[in-house]
Amino acid sequence: MESEPLYNLLQLPKEVDQPTEEELPRGEKKKYLPPSSRKDPKFEELQKVLMEWINTTLLPEHIVVRSLEEDMFDGLILHHLFQKLAALKLEVEEISLTSASQRRKLGVILEAVNQSLQVEEQQAKWSVETIFNKDLLATLHLLVALAKHFQPELPLPDNVQVEVIHIESTKTGLKSDKLVEQLTEECSSHKDQPSQDTFDELFKLAPEKVHTVKEAIVSFVNQKVESLGLSVQSLDTQFADGVILLLLIGQLEGFFLHLKEFYLTPSSPTEMLHNVTLALELLKDEGLLNHPINPEDIVNKDAKSTLRILYSLFQKHALRTEGAGVPHGTPN
């Protein structure tokens, strides 16, 4: 490599201070990555692997990344990386000098990335705003998705998860929740459980069967929650706030949930995230969550993630009651 590469980006990541009430307008929400999470060894390893991957990929172009947090926000490196991986050319300016032009360029790049990854904009864990504002978690989600799609053999550390503080400004002041965010999946050897690939294939190769599976699970759920005066019509939308999910888990697993532990009528995404995260922790404690699920996926109404969670309960309780002769594996 030349002694002075074209893009020698030497800035180091800055410490992010937790916002004050004055800095966060009412109704606004913000993620805060505490120092303890930043220093997590697996979190640091993931950044190192991704930086080495980017630098190796862009070595012929003399591009060097020193910090994922500081070097990716303006779209310059992301532009070169995506063009190299996807083997296509984007019609955007090479170098953008103003914030407005950088945002426009980033928008074009992310639109192309989402199309290539077949990710809907509302389901993506990244956006123009988060990337441009140097949101490290959003940047990592984006790079992990690119690596898994274009170079699946890249040895990313498995089961990387960090504690994140979600802060929301309300009329009574700042409200915060500690949540766990999953960045890479857990390697699982549970062959008797439906793997993530199974559900991916179900949605991709047999979409006509998805509706049948949903109907069976919705019927099962309604049998369990009708005594509470509840009825589920849509698996895709009615579990996003975590309320019915928590009540269902309580019914099936014999839990008593105090109203102080969750939000019965959540009024914000932060409260919904709190409910869903609590539900996932309960499932994990019961040994029912064999695959990592990001609670944000449930809140964002990701049908595949919701189906995985409900199937874990369906498999334990519905199939068990049908007799020992019923196979406990993936539904045909």
mmCIF file of C-alpha atoms in Angstrom:
data_model
loop_
_atom_site.group_PDB
_atom_site.id
_atom_site.type_symbol
_atom_site.label_atom_id
_atom_site.label_comp_id
_atom_site.label_asym_id
_atom_site.label_seq_id
_atom_site.Cartn_x
_atom_site.Cartn_y
_atom_site.Cartn_z
ATOM 1 C CA MET A 1 0.000 0.000 0.000
ATOM 2 C CA GLU A 2 1.199 3.505 -0.715
ATOM 3 C CA SER A 3 2.662 5.412 2.215
ATOM 4 C CA GLU A 4 -0.058 8.052 1.897
ATOM 5 C CA PRO A 5 -3.283 6.365 0.786
ATOM 6 C CA LEU A 6 -5.961 8.415 -0.905
ATOM 7 C CA TYR A 7 -8.299 8.167 2.086
ATOM 8 C CA ASN A 8 -6.233 7.975 5.240
ATOM 9 C CA LEU A 9 -8.988 8.288 7.813
ATOM 10 C CA LEU A 10 -7.307 8.543 11.192
ATOM 11 C CA GLN A 11 -10.098 9.824 13.437
ATOM 12 C CA LEU A 12 -10.752 7.771 16.541
ATOM 13 C CA PRO A 13 -14.235 7.064 17.905
ATOM 14 C CA LYS A 14 -15.539 9.630 20.347
ATOM 15 C CA GLU A 15 -17.195 8.855 23.659
ATOM 16 C CA VAL A 16 -20.946 9.359 23.382
ATOM 17 C CA ASP A 17 -22.460 11.200 26.323
ATOM 18 C CA GLN A 18 -25.921 10.294 27.528
ATOM 19 C CA PRO A 19 -28.277 13.075 26.399
ATOM 20 C CA THR A 20 -29.749 15.518 28.887
ATOM 21 C CA GLU A 21 -33.378 16.613 28.975
ATOM 22 C CA GLU A 22 -32.433 19.870 27.264
ATOM 23 C CA GLU A 23 -30.656 18.046 24.420
ATOM 24 C CA LEU A 24 -33.493 15.643 23.668
ATOM 25 C CA PRO A 25 -36.737 17.372 22.560
ATOM 26 C CA ARG A 26 -40.021 16.012 23.895
ATOM 27 C CA GLY A 27 -41.224 12.986 21.995
ATOM 28 C CA GLU A 28 -37.753 12.228 20.629
ATOM 29 C CA LYS A 29 -36.018 8.891 21.230
ATOM 30 C CA LYS A 30 -32.343 8.023 21.283
ATOM 31 C CA LYS A 31 -30.162 4.967 21.750
ATOM 32 C CA TYR A 32 -27.210 5.228 24.070
ATOM 33 C CA LEU A 33 -24.355 2.711 24.011
ATOM 34 C CA PRO A 34 -22.790 2.740 27.476
ATOM 35 C CA PRO A 35 -19.003 2.402 27.921
ATOM 36 C CA SER A 36 -19.374 -1.100 29.367
ATOM 37 C CA SER A 37 -21.016 -2.264 26.120
ATOM 38 C CA ARG A 38 -18.387 -0.556 23.978
ATOM 39 C CA LYS A 39 -15.661 -2.434 25.855
ATOM 40 C CA ASP A 40 -17.319 -5.823 25.475
ATOM 41 C CA PRO A 41 -14.653 -8.134 23.923
ATOM 42 C CA LYS A 42 -16.980 -9.699 21.362
ATOM 43 C CA PHE A 43 -18.315 -6.275 20.389
ATOM 44 C CA GLU A 44 -14.755 -5.046 19.825
ATOM 45 C CA GLU A 45 -13.890 -8.229 17.925
ATOM 46 C CA LEU A 46 -16.854 -7.755 15.581
ATOM 47 C CA GLN A 47 -15.675 -4.236 14.726
ATOM 48 C CA LYS A 48 -12.138 -5.485 14.134
ATOM 49 C CA VAL A 49 -13.283 -8.281 11.795
ATOM 50 C CA LEU A 50 -15.485 -5.915 9.806
ATOM 51 C CA MET A 51 -12.741 -3.270 9.503
ATOM 52 C CA GLU A 52 -10.234 -5.858 8.289
ATOM 53 C CA TRP A 53 -12.805 -7.129 5.792
ATOM 54 C CA ILE A 54 -13.484 -3.641 4.426
ATOM 55 C CA ASN A 55 -9.796 -2.742 4.225
ATOM 56 C CA THR A 56 -8.969 -6.008 2.458
ATOM 57 C CA THR A 57 -11.852 -5.548 0.009
ATOM 58 C CA LEU A 58 -10.873 -1.944 -0.785
ATOM 59 C CA LEU A 59 -7.113 -2.467 -0.705
ATOM 60 C CA PRO A 60 -6.731 -1.905 -4.497
ATOM 61 C CA GLU A 61 -8.402 1.485 -4.060
ATOM 62 C CA HIS A 62 -6.051 2.506 -1.225
ATOM 63 C CA ILE A 63 -8.933 3.088 1.164
ATOM 64 C CA VAL A 64 -8.210 2.585 4.851
ATOM 65 C CA VAL A 65 -10.854 2.466 7.575
ATOM 66 C CA ARG A 66 -9.694 3.231 11.109
ATOM 67 C CA SER A 67 -13.074 3.619 12.814
ATOM 68 C CA LEU A 68 -16.451 2.273 11.756
ATOM 69 C CA GLU A 69 -18.122 4.940 13.851
ATOM 70 C CA GLU A 70 -16.321 7.910 12.294
ATOM 71 C CA ASP A 71 -15.449 6.790 8.769
ATOM 72 C CA MET A 72 -18.709 5.429 7.330
ATOM 73 C CA PHE A 73 -21.200 8.234 7.923
ATOM 74 C CA ASP A 74 -20.806 10.284 4.722
ATOM 75 C CA GLY A 75 -21.269 7.371 2.306
ATOM 76 C CA LEU A 76 -17.829 7.672 0.703
ATOM 77 C CA ILE A 77 -16.453 4.323 1.853
ATOM 78 C CA LEU A 78 -19.866 2.654 1.778
ATOM 79 C CA HIS A 79 -20.182 3.746 -1.859
ATOM 80 C CA HIS A 80 -16.904 2.054 -2.837
ATOM 81 C CA LEU A 81 -17.594 -1.040 -0.721
ATOM 82 C CA PHE A 82 -21.064 -1.684 -2.130
ATOM 83 C CA GLN A 83 -19.965 -1.121 -5.735
ATOM 84 C CA LYS A 84 -17.135 -3.595 -5.215
ATOM 85 C CA LEU A 85 -19.326 -6.236 -3.561
ATOM 86 C CA ALA A 86 -22.306 -5.917 -5.885
ATOM 87 C CA ALA A 87 -20.222 -5.391 -9.025
ATOM 88 C CA LEU A 88 -22.289 -2.441 -10.173
ATOM 89 C CA LYS A 89 -21.906 1.292 -10.551
ATOM 90 C CA LEU A 90 -24.060 3.800 -8.723
ATOM 91 C CA GLU A 91 -24.822 7.127 -10.329
ATOM 92 C CA VAL A 92 -23.708 9.328 -7.451
ATOM 93 C CA GLU A 93 -21.003 11.935 -7.092
ATOM 94 C CA GLU A 94 -17.650 10.584 -5.986
ATOM 95 C CA ILE A 95 -16.959 13.129 -3.252
ATOM 96 C CA SER A 96 -19.681 15.102 -1.449
ATOM 97 C CA LEU A 97 -18.547 18.122 0.519
ATOM 98 C CA THR A 98 -21.758 19.445 2.081
ATOM 99 C CA SER A 99 -24.068 17.760 4.582
ATOM 100 C CA ALA A 100 -26.998 17.996 2.173
ATOM 101 C CA SER A 101 -25.086 16.326 -0.673
ATOM 102 C CA GLN A 102 -23.732 13.657 1.678
ATOM 103 C CA ARG A 103 -27.246 12.814 2.853
ATOM 104 C CA ARG A 104 -28.502 12.620 -0.733
ATOM 105 C CA LYS A 105 -25.637 10.347 -1.689
ATOM 106 C CA LEU A 106 -26.190 8.156 1.359
ATOM 107 C CA GLY A 107 -29.891 7.891 0.473
ATOM 108 C CA VAL A 108 -29.096 6.620 -3.029
ATOM 109 C CA ILE A 109 -26.579 4.094 -1.666
ATOM 110 C CA LEU A 110 -28.871 2.737 1.043
ATOM 111 C CA GLU A 111 -31.767 2.425 -1.391
ATOM 112 C CA ALA A 112 -29.567 0.286 -3.639
ATOM 113 C CA VAL A 113 -28.303 -1.720 -0.655
ATOM 114 C CA ASN A 114 -31.829 -2.438 0.590
ATOM 115 C CA GLN A 115 -32.903 -3.563 -2.866
ATOM 116 C CA SER A 116 -29.901 -5.848 -3.138
ATOM 117 C CA LEU A 117 -30.482 -7.325 0.325
ATOM 118 C CA GLN A 118 -34.260 -7.500 -0.297
ATOM 119 C CA VAL A 119 -34.916 -5.534 2.894
ATOM 120 C CA GLU A 120 -37.895 -3.218 3.228
ATOM 121 C CA GLU A 121 -36.903 0.275 4.353
ATOM 122 C CA GLN A 122 -39.170 0.181 7.412
ATOM 123 C CA GLN A 123 -37.679 -3.164 8.504
ATOM 124 C CA ALA A 124 -34.033 -2.175 8.015
ATOM 125 C CA LYS A 125 -32.027 -1.633 11.190
ATOM 126 C CA TRP A 126 -30.310 1.322 9.539
ATOM 127 C CA SER A 127 -31.384 4.528 7.829
ATOM 128 C CA VAL A 128 -29.905 7.668 6.306
ATOM 129 C CA GLU A 129 -30.381 9.477 9.615
ATOM 130 C CA THR A 130 -28.762 6.838 11.814
ATOM 131 C CA ILE A 131 -25.782 6.233 9.534
ATOM 132 C CA PHE A 132 -25.198 9.951 8.938
ATOM 133 C CA ASN A 133 -25.416 10.615 12.685
ATOM 134 C CA LYS A 134 -22.673 8.030 13.305
ATOM 135 C CA ASP A 135 -24.913 5.523 15.044
ATOM 136 C CA LEU A 136 -22.447 2.687 15.601
ATOM 137 C CA LEU A 137 -25.136 0.037 16.113
ATOM 138 C CA ALA A 138 -26.921 0.938 12.878
ATOM 139 C CA THR A 139 -23.590 0.931 11.028
ATOM 140 C CA LEU A 140 -22.736 -2.507 12.407
ATOM 141 C CA HIS A 141 -26.161 -3.911 11.502
ATOM 142 C CA LEU A 142 -25.653 -2.644 7.944
ATOM 143 C CA LEU A 143 -22.125 -4.041 7.569
ATOM 144 C CA VAL A 144 -23.071 -7.409 9.085
ATOM 145 C CA ALA A 145 -25.960 -7.681 6.610
ATOM 146 C CA LEU A 146 -23.642 -6.849 3.696
ATOM 147 C CA ALA A 147 -21.030 -9.335 4.856
ATOM 148 C CA LYS A 148 -23.558 -12.144 5.323
ATOM 149 C CA HIS A 149 -25.066 -11.501 1.898
ATOM 150 C CA PHE A 150 -21.955 -10.992 -0.206
ATOM 151 C CA GLN A 151 -19.358 -12.967 1.771
ATOM 152 C CA PRO A 152 -21.175 -15.514 3.958
ATOM 153 C CA GLU A 153 -17.937 -17.370 4.656
ATOM 154 C CA LEU A 154 -16.539 -14.379 6.564
ATOM 155 C CA PRO A 155 -15.923 -15.622 10.145
ATOM 156 C CA LEU A 156 -17.959 -13.100 12.115
ATOM 157 C CA PRO A 157 -18.025 -13.689 15.875
ATOM 158 C CA ASP A 158 -21.288 -15.380 16.756
ATOM 159 C CA ASN A 159 -23.923 -14.259 19.243
ATOM 160 C CA VAL A 160 -22.663 -10.696 19.630
ATOM 161 C CA GLN A 161 -25.141 -8.801 21.781
ATOM 162 C CA VAL A 162 -24.778 -5.565 23.711
ATOM 163 C CA GLU A 163 -26.772 -3.765 26.351
ATOM 164 C CA VAL A 164 -28.302 -0.578 24.964
ATOM 165 C CA ILE A 165 -30.089 2.188 26.827
ATOM 166 C CA HIS A 166 -33.185 3.520 25.051
ATOM 167 C CA ILE A 167 -33.985 7.056 26.170
ATOM 168 C CA GLU A 168 -37.241 8.854 25.437
ATOM 169 C CA SER A 169 -38.180 12.408 26.331
ATOM 170 C CA THR A 170 -41.693 12.564 27.764
ATOM 171 C CA LYS A 171 -43.745 15.292 29.407
ATOM 172 C CA THR A 172 -42.616 13.979 32.795
ATOM 173 C CA GLY A 173 -38.924 13.938 31.858
ATOM 174 C CA LEU A 174 -36.481 11.430 30.422
ATOM 175 C CA LYS A 175 -37.510 7.775 30.519
ATOM 176 C CA SER A 176 -34.996 5.017 29.892
ATOM 177 C CA ASP A 177 -35.000 1.250 29.418
ATOM 178 C CA LYS A 178 -32.090 -1.165 29.246
ATOM 179 C CA LEU A 179 -32.427 -3.551 26.325
ATOM 180 C CA VAL A 180 -30.204 -6.127 24.690
ATOM 181 C CA GLU A 181 -29.509 -5.700 20.977
ATOM 182 C CA GLN A 182 -28.458 -8.700 18.919
ATOM 183 C CA LEU A 183 -25.839 -8.004 16.241
ATOM 184 C CA THR A 184 -24.907 -11.511 15.075
ATOM 185 C CA GLU A 185 -26.715 -14.804 15.415
ATOM 186 C CA GLU A 186 -25.993 -17.616 17.803
ATOM 187 C CA CYS A 187 -24.604 -20.814 16.328
ATOM 188 C CA SER A 188 -27.118 -23.487 17.246
ATOM 189 C CA SER A 189 -26.823 -27.255 17.094
ATOM 190 C CA HIS A 190 -30.463 -27.890 18.028
ATOM 191 C CA LYS A 191 -31.384 -30.058 15.065
ATOM 192 C CA ASP A 192 -34.820 -30.857 16.454
ATOM 193 C CA GLN A 193 -35.783 -27.170 16.393
ATOM 194 C CA PRO A 194 -36.809 -25.229 13.279
ATOM 195 C CA SER A 195 -33.627 -23.424 12.273
ATOM 196 C CA GLN A 196 -33.462 -19.878 11.007
ATOM 197 C CA ASP A 197 -32.694 -21.251 7.559
ATOM 198 C CA THR A 198 -35.925 -23.256 7.728
ATOM 199 C CA PHE A 199 -38.037 -20.171 8.211
ATOM 200 C CA ASP A 200 -36.002 -18.253 5.641
ATOM 201 C CA GLU A 201 -36.663 -21.026 3.139
ATOM 202 C CA LEU A 202 -40.324 -21.155 4.106
ATOM 203 C CA PHE A 203 -40.771 -17.473 3.297
ATOM 204 C CA LYS A 204 -38.577 -17.590 0.202
ATOM 205 C CA LEU A 205 -39.371 -20.932 -1.402
ATOM 206 C CA ALA A 206 -42.869 -21.721 -0.156
ATOM 207 C CA PRO A 207 -44.626 -18.420 0.507
ATOM 208 C CA GLU A 208 -47.978 -20.055 -0.228
ATOM 209 C CA LYS A 209 -47.505 -22.223 2.890
ATOM 210 C CA VAL A 210 -46.757 -19.285 5.189
ATOM 211 C CA HIS A 211 -50.448 -18.394 5.436
ATOM 212 C CA THR A 212 -51.313 -21.958 6.441
ATOM 213 C CA VAL A 213 -48.686 -21.976 9.187
ATOM 214 C CA LYS A 214 -49.896 -18.587 10.441
ATOM 215 C CA GLU A 215 -53.501 -19.767 10.546
ATOM 216 C CA ALA A 216 -52.569 -22.817 12.627
ATOM 217 C CA ILE A 217 -50.613 -20.717 15.126
ATOM 218 C CA VAL A 218 -53.285 -17.990 15.337
ATOM 219 C CA SER A 219 -55.881 -20.686 16.076
ATOM 220 C CA PHE A 220 -53.633 -22.084 18.812
ATOM 221 C CA VAL A 221 -53.084 -18.621 20.325
ATOM 222 C CA ASN A 222 -56.796 -17.815 20.355
ATOM 223 C CA GLN A 223 -57.568 -21.059 22.196
ATOM 224 C CA LYS A 224 -55.150 -19.966 24.933
ATOM 225 C CA VAL A 225 -56.122 -16.301 25.303
ATOM 226 C CA GLU A 226 -59.883 -16.425 24.787
ATOM 227 C CA SER A 227 -60.349 -16.861 28.564
ATOM 228 C CA LEU A 228 -58.746 -13.414 28.920
ATOM 229 C CA GLY A 229 -61.276 -11.899 26.543
ATOM 230 C CA LEU A 230 -58.662 -11.509 23.813
ATOM 231 C CA SER A 231 -58.767 -12.419 20.137
ATOM 232 C CA VAL A 232 -55.952 -12.429 17.601
ATOM 233 C CA GLN A 233 -56.772 -11.766 13.969
ATOM 234 C CA SER A 234 -53.347 -10.817 12.621
ATOM 235 C CA LEU A 235 -50.109 -12.507 13.629
ATOM 236 C CA ASP A 236 -48.154 -9.811 11.784
ATOM 237 C CA THR A 237 -49.402 -6.807 13.737
ATOM 238 C CA GLN A 238 -50.987 -7.734 17.069
ATOM 239 C CA PHE A 239 -47.793 -8.919 18.749
ATOM 240 C CA ALA A 240 -45.741 -5.782 18.000
ATOM 241 C CA ASP A 241 -46.405 -4.152 21.385
ATOM 242 C CA GLY A 242 -45.619 -7.324 23.348
ATOM 243 C CA VAL A 243 -48.836 -7.255 25.422
ATOM 244 C CA ILE A 244 -50.583 -10.324 24.000
ATOM 245 C CA LEU A 245 -47.231 -12.103 23.790
ATOM 246 C CA LEU A 246 -46.612 -11.579 27.517
ATOM 247 C CA LEU A 247 -50.140 -12.631 28.445
ATOM 248 C CA LEU A 248 -49.843 -15.723 26.254
ATOM 249 C CA ILE A 249 -46.535 -16.700 27.870
ATOM 250 C CA GLY A 250 -48.088 -16.153 31.293
ATOM 251 C CA GLN A 251 -51.010 -18.443 30.425
ATOM 252 C CA LEU A 252 -48.859 -21.203 28.972
ATOM 253 C CA GLU A 253 -45.904 -21.119 31.352
ATOM 254 C CA GLY A 254 -47.825 -20.299 34.521
ATOM 255 C CA PHE A 255 -46.276 -16.870 35.101
ATOM 256 C CA PHE A 256 -47.946 -14.119 37.044
ATOM 257 C CA LEU A 257 -46.929 -10.767 35.588
ATOM 258 C CA HIS A 258 -47.400 -7.773 37.811
ATOM 259 C CA LEU A 259 -48.626 -4.645 36.062
ATOM 260 C CA LYS A 260 -45.509 -2.846 37.320
ATOM 261 C CA GLU A 261 -43.359 -5.196 35.231
ATOM 262 C CA PHE A 262 -44.761 -4.286 31.819
ATOM 263 C CA TYR A 263 -46.916 -1.756 29.988
ATOM 264 C CA LEU A 264 -50.479 -2.989 29.530
ATOM 265 C CA THR A 265 -51.268 -0.126 27.134
ATOM 266 C CA PRO A 266 -47.892 0.902 25.663
ATOM 267 C CA SER A 267 -47.972 4.351 24.115
ATOM 268 C CA SER A 268 -44.508 4.547 22.601
ATOM 269 C CA PRO A 269 -41.964 2.338 20.796
ATOM 270 C CA THR A 270 -39.793 2.407 23.920
ATOM 271 C CA GLU A 271 -42.584 0.879 26.008
ATOM 272 C CA MET A 272 -43.268 -1.681 23.283
ATOM 273 C CA LEU A 273 -39.571 -2.608 23.222
ATOM 274 C CA HIS A 274 -39.643 -3.036 26.993
ATOM 275 C CA ASN A 275 -42.559 -5.485 26.731
ATOM 276 C CA VAL A 276 -41.060 -7.513 23.886
ATOM 277 C CA THR A 277 -37.644 -7.671 25.551
ATOM 278 C CA LEU A 278 -39.239 -8.962 28.753
ATOM 279 C CA ALA A 279 -41.105 -11.615 26.757
ATOM 280 C CA LEU A 280 -37.910 -12.763 25.051
ATOM 281 C CA GLU A 281 -36.106 -12.981 28.397
ATOM 282 C CA LEU A 282 -38.903 -15.166 29.786
ATOM 283 C CA LEU A 283 -38.746 -17.466 26.752
ATOM 284 C CA LYS A 284 -34.977 -17.684 27.022
ATOM 285 C CA ASP A 285 -35.181 -18.529 30.731
ATOM 286 C CA GLU A 286 -37.596 -21.345 29.885
ATOM 287 C CA GLY A 287 -35.244 -22.707 27.235
ATOM 288 C CA LEU A 288 -37.680 -21.926 24.422
ATOM 289 C CA LEU A 289 -35.619 -19.354 22.553
ATOM 290 C CA ASN A 290 -33.077 -21.349 20.611
ATOM 291 C CA HIS A 291 -32.372 -18.611 18.095
ATOM 292 C CA PRO A 292 -31.538 -14.986 18.859
ATOM 293 C CA ILE A 293 -34.412 -12.635 18.135
ATOM 294 C CA ASN A 294 -33.974 -8.879 18.037
ATOM 295 C CA PRO A 295 -36.884 -7.319 19.966
ATOM 296 C CA GLU A 296 -36.899 -4.430 17.482
ATOM 297 C CA ASP A 297 -37.840 -6.893 14.745
ATOM 298 C CA ILE A 298 -41.008 -7.804 16.628
ATOM 299 C CA VAL A 299 -41.872 -4.152 17.269
ATOM 300 C CA ASN A 300 -41.283 -3.458 13.570
ATOM 301 C CA LYS A 301 -43.788 -6.229 12.730
ATOM 302 C CA ASP A 302 -41.311 -8.582 11.113
ATOM 303 C CA ALA A 303 -43.500 -11.600 10.366
ATOM 304 C CA LYS A 304 -40.637 -14.077 10.260
ATOM 305 C CA SER A 305 -39.339 -13.162 13.728
ATOM 306 C CA THR A 306 -42.844 -13.158 15.200
ATOM 307 C CA LEU A 307 -43.507 -16.566 13.681
ATOM 308 C CA ARG A 308 -40.333 -18.012 15.191
ATOM 309 C CA ILE A 309 -41.310 -16.888 18.688
ATOM 310 C CA LEU A 310 -44.866 -18.162 18.484
ATOM 311 C CA TYR A 311 -43.766 -21.448 16.953
ATOM 312 C CA SER A 312 -41.522 -22.115 19.966
ATOM 313 C CA LEU A 313 -44.625 -21.925 22.188
ATOM 314 C CA PHE A 314 -46.776 -23.806 19.680
ATOM 315 C CA GLN A 315 -44.202 -26.584 19.459
ATOM 316 C CA LYS A 316 -44.061 -27.063 23.222
ATOM 317 C CA HIS A 317 -47.729 -26.770 24.091
ATOM 318 C CA ALA A 318 -49.821 -27.583 21.014
ATOM 319 C CA LEU A 319 -47.781 -30.491 19.699
ATOM 320 C CA ARG A 320 -47.332 -31.948 23.190
ATOM 321 C CA THR A 321 -51.069 -32.159 23.726
ATOM 322 C CA GLU A 322 -51.557 -33.974 20.438
ATOM 323 C CA GLY A 323 -49.674 -37.029 21.634
ATOM 324 C CA ALA A 324 -46.225 -38.443 21.731
ATOM 325 C CA GLY A 325 -46.511 -39.764 18.205
ATOM 326 C CA VAL A 326 -46.520 -36.310 16.688
ATOM 327 C CA PRO A 327 -43.050 -35.286 15.474
ATOM 328 C CA HIS A 328 -41.646 -32.282 17.328
ATOM 329 C CA GLY A 329 -39.591 -30.920 14.493
ATOM 330 C CA THR A 330 -40.235 -28.349 11.825
ATOM 331 C CA PRO A 331 -43.813 -28.385 10.438
ATOM 332 C CA ASN A 332 -44.089 -29.763 6.918
#
